Coordinates of C-alpha atoms in Angstrom, one line a residue:
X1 CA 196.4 -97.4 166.3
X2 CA 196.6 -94.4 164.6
X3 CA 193.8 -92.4 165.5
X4 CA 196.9 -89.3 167.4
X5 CA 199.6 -90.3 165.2
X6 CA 201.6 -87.5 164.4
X7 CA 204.9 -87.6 162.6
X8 CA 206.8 -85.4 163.7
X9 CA 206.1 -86.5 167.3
X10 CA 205.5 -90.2 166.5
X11 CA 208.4 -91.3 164.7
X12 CA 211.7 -92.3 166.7
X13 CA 214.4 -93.3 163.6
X14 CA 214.4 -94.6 159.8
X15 CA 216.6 -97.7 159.5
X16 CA 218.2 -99.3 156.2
X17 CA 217.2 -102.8 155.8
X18 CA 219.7 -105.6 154.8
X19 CA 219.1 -107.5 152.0
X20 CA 218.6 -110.5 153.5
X21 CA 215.7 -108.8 155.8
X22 CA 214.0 -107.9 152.2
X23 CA 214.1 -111.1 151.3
X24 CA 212.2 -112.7 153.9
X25 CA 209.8 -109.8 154.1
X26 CA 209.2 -110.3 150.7
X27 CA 208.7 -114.3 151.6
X28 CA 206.5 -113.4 154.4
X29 CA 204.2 -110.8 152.5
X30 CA 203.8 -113.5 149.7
X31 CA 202.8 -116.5 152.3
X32 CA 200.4 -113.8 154.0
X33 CA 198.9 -112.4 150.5
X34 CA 199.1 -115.0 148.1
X35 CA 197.3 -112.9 145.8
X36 CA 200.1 -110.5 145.5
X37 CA 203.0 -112.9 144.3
X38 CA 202.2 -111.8 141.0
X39 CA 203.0 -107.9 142.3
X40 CA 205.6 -108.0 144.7
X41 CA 208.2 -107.2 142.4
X42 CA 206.7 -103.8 141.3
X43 CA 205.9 -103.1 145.6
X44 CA 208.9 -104.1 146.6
X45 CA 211.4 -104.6 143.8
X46 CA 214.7 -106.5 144.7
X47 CA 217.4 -104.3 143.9
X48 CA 215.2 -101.4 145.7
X49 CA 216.6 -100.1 149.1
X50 CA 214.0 -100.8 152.2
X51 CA 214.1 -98.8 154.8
X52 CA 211.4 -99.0 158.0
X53 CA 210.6 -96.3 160.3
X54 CA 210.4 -96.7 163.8
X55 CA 207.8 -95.2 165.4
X56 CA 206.4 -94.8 169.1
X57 CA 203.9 -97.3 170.2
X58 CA 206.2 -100.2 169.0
X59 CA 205.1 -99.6 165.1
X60 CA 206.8 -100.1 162.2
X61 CA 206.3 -99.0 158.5
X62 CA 208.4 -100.3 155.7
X63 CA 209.3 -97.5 153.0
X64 CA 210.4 -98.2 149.5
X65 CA 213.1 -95.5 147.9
X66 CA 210.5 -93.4 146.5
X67 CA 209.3 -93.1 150.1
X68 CA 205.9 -94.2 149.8
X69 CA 204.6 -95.8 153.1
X70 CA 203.6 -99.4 151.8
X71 CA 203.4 -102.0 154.6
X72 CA 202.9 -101.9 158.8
X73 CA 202.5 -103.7 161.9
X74 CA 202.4 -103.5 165.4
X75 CA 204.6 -105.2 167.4
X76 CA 206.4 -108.1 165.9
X77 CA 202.8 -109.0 164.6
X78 CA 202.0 -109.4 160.8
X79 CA 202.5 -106.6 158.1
X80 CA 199.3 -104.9 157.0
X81 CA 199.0 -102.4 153.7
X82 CA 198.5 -99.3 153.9
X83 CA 195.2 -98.4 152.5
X84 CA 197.3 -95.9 149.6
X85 CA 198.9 -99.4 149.1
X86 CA 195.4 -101.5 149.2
X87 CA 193.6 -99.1 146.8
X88 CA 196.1 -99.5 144.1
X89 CA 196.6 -103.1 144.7
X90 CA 192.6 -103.8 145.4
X91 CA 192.1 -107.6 144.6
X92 CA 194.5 -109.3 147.6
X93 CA 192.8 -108.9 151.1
X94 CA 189.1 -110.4 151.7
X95 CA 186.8 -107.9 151.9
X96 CA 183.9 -107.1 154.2
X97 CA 181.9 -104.4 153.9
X98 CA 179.7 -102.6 156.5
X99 CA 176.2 -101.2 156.2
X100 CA 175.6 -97.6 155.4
X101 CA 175.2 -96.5 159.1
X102 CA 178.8 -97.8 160.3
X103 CA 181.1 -95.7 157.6
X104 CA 181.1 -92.2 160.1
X105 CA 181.7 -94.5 163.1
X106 CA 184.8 -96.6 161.2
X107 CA 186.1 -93.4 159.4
X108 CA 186.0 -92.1 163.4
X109 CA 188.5 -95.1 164.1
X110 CA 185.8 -97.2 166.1
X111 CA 186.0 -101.3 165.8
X112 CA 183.5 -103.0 163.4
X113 CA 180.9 -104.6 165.1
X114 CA 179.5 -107.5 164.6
X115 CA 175.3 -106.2 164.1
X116 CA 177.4 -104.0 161.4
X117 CA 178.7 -106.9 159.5
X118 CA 175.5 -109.3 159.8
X119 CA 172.8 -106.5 158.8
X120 CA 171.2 -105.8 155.6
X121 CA 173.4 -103.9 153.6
X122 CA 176.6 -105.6 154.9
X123 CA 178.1 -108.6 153.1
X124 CA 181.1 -110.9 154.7
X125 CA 183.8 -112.6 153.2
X126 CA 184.2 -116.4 154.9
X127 CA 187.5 -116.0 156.7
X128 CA 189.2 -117.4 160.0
X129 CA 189.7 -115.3 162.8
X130 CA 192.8 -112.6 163.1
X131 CA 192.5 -112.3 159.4
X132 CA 194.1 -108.9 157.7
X133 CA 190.5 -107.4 156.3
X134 CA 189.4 -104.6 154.1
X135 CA 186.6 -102.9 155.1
X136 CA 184.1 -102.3 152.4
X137 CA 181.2 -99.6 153.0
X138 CA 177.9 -100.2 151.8
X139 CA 177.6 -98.6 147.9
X140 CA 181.5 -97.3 148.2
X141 CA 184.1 -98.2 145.5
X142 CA 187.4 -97.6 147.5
X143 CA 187.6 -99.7 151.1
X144 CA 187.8 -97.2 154.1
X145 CA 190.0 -98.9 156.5
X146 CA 191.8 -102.1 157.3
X147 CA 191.5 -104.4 160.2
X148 CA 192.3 -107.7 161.8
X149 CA 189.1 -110.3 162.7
X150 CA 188.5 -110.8 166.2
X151 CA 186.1 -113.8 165.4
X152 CA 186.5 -116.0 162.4
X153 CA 183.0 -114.9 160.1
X154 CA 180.6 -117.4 161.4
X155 CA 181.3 -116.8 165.0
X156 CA 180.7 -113.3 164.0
X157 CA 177.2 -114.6 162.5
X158 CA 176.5 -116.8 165.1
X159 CA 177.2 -114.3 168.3
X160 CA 176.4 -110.8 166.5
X161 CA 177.3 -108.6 169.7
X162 CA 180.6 -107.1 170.5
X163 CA 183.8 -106.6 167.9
X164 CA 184.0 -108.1 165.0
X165 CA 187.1 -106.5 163.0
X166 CA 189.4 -104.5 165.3
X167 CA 189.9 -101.3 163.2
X168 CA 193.7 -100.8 162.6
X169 CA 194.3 -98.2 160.0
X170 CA 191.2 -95.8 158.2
X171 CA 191.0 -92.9 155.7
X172 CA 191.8 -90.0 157.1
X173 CA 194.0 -91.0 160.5
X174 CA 197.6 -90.1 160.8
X175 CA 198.9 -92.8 158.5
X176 CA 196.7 -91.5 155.8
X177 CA 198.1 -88.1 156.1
X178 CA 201.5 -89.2 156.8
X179 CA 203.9 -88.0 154.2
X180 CA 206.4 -90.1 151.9
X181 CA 209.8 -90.2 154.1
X182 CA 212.5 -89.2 152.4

């Protein structure tokens, strides 16, 4: 999603959000990440202004007032953190982490595939599918990229071929080196 985002070319317009859009971002993020109820008000305080930036490629990223790029999603689909968002907040996404051998291919943007969740090394988290993810690496403190389930995690056990986590956002891509807007 991000693998040639650039942003200067990619984004289109920065847009104040009404308050009463906050408020049911807020109530969405909370239903999506129940873990972070106890947090939202220090991500996304009330009386802050929100403003999300439009980008090409029907994305959108809400911004807080400092600027700092905290949540995303494609497409009228569900928000996403940003992994600067996930690594200070790292307890509210399950995790599953990839063997040793997948970390060049998933830092290169490639999908998670299934043999790399289900070998030795790898560990999953019990989740449905189209789950919001972290991706762990094998012996890595700090997750290296976040991405939606294709299968729920015992499909991905059962089938172990083809994609098992389609890779939305990683260290390194145009996100991660995006700027705070301002």
């Amino acid at each position: 999603m991000f693998k040639k985002f650039d942003e200067k070319e990619s984004i289109s317009g920065v847009l104040q959000l009404k308050s009463s859009v906050q408020k049911g971002i807020r109530t969405k993020l909370i239903e999506s990440y129940p873990y972070l109820e106890n947090h939202i008000d220090n991500i996304l305080p009330k009386k802050d202004a929100l403003r999300i930036v439009k980008c090409h490629d029907h994305i959108e990223i809400i911004v807080n007032t400092a600027g700092d790029l905290l949540f995303f999603r494609h497409r009228e689909g569900q928000w996403m953190p940003t992994l600067r968002l996930y690594h200070k907040y790292p307890f509210f996404l399950p995790m599953q982490q990839v063997d040793k051998g997948a970390i060049r291919f998933v830092l290169s943007g490639a999908n998670i595939m299934c043999p790399g969740l289900t070998s030795p090394g790898a560990q999953m988290t019990t989740v449905p599918k189209d789950t919001i993810v972290a991706i762990m690496a094998e012996g890595k403190d700090h997750a290296l990229a976040i991405g939606k389930t294709t299968l729920s995690t015992d499909d991905i056990a059962k089938v172990n071929k083809g994609i098992g986590v389609e890779n939305c956002h990683y260290l390194n891509d145009g996100l991660w080196h995006m700027k705070p807007v301002k």
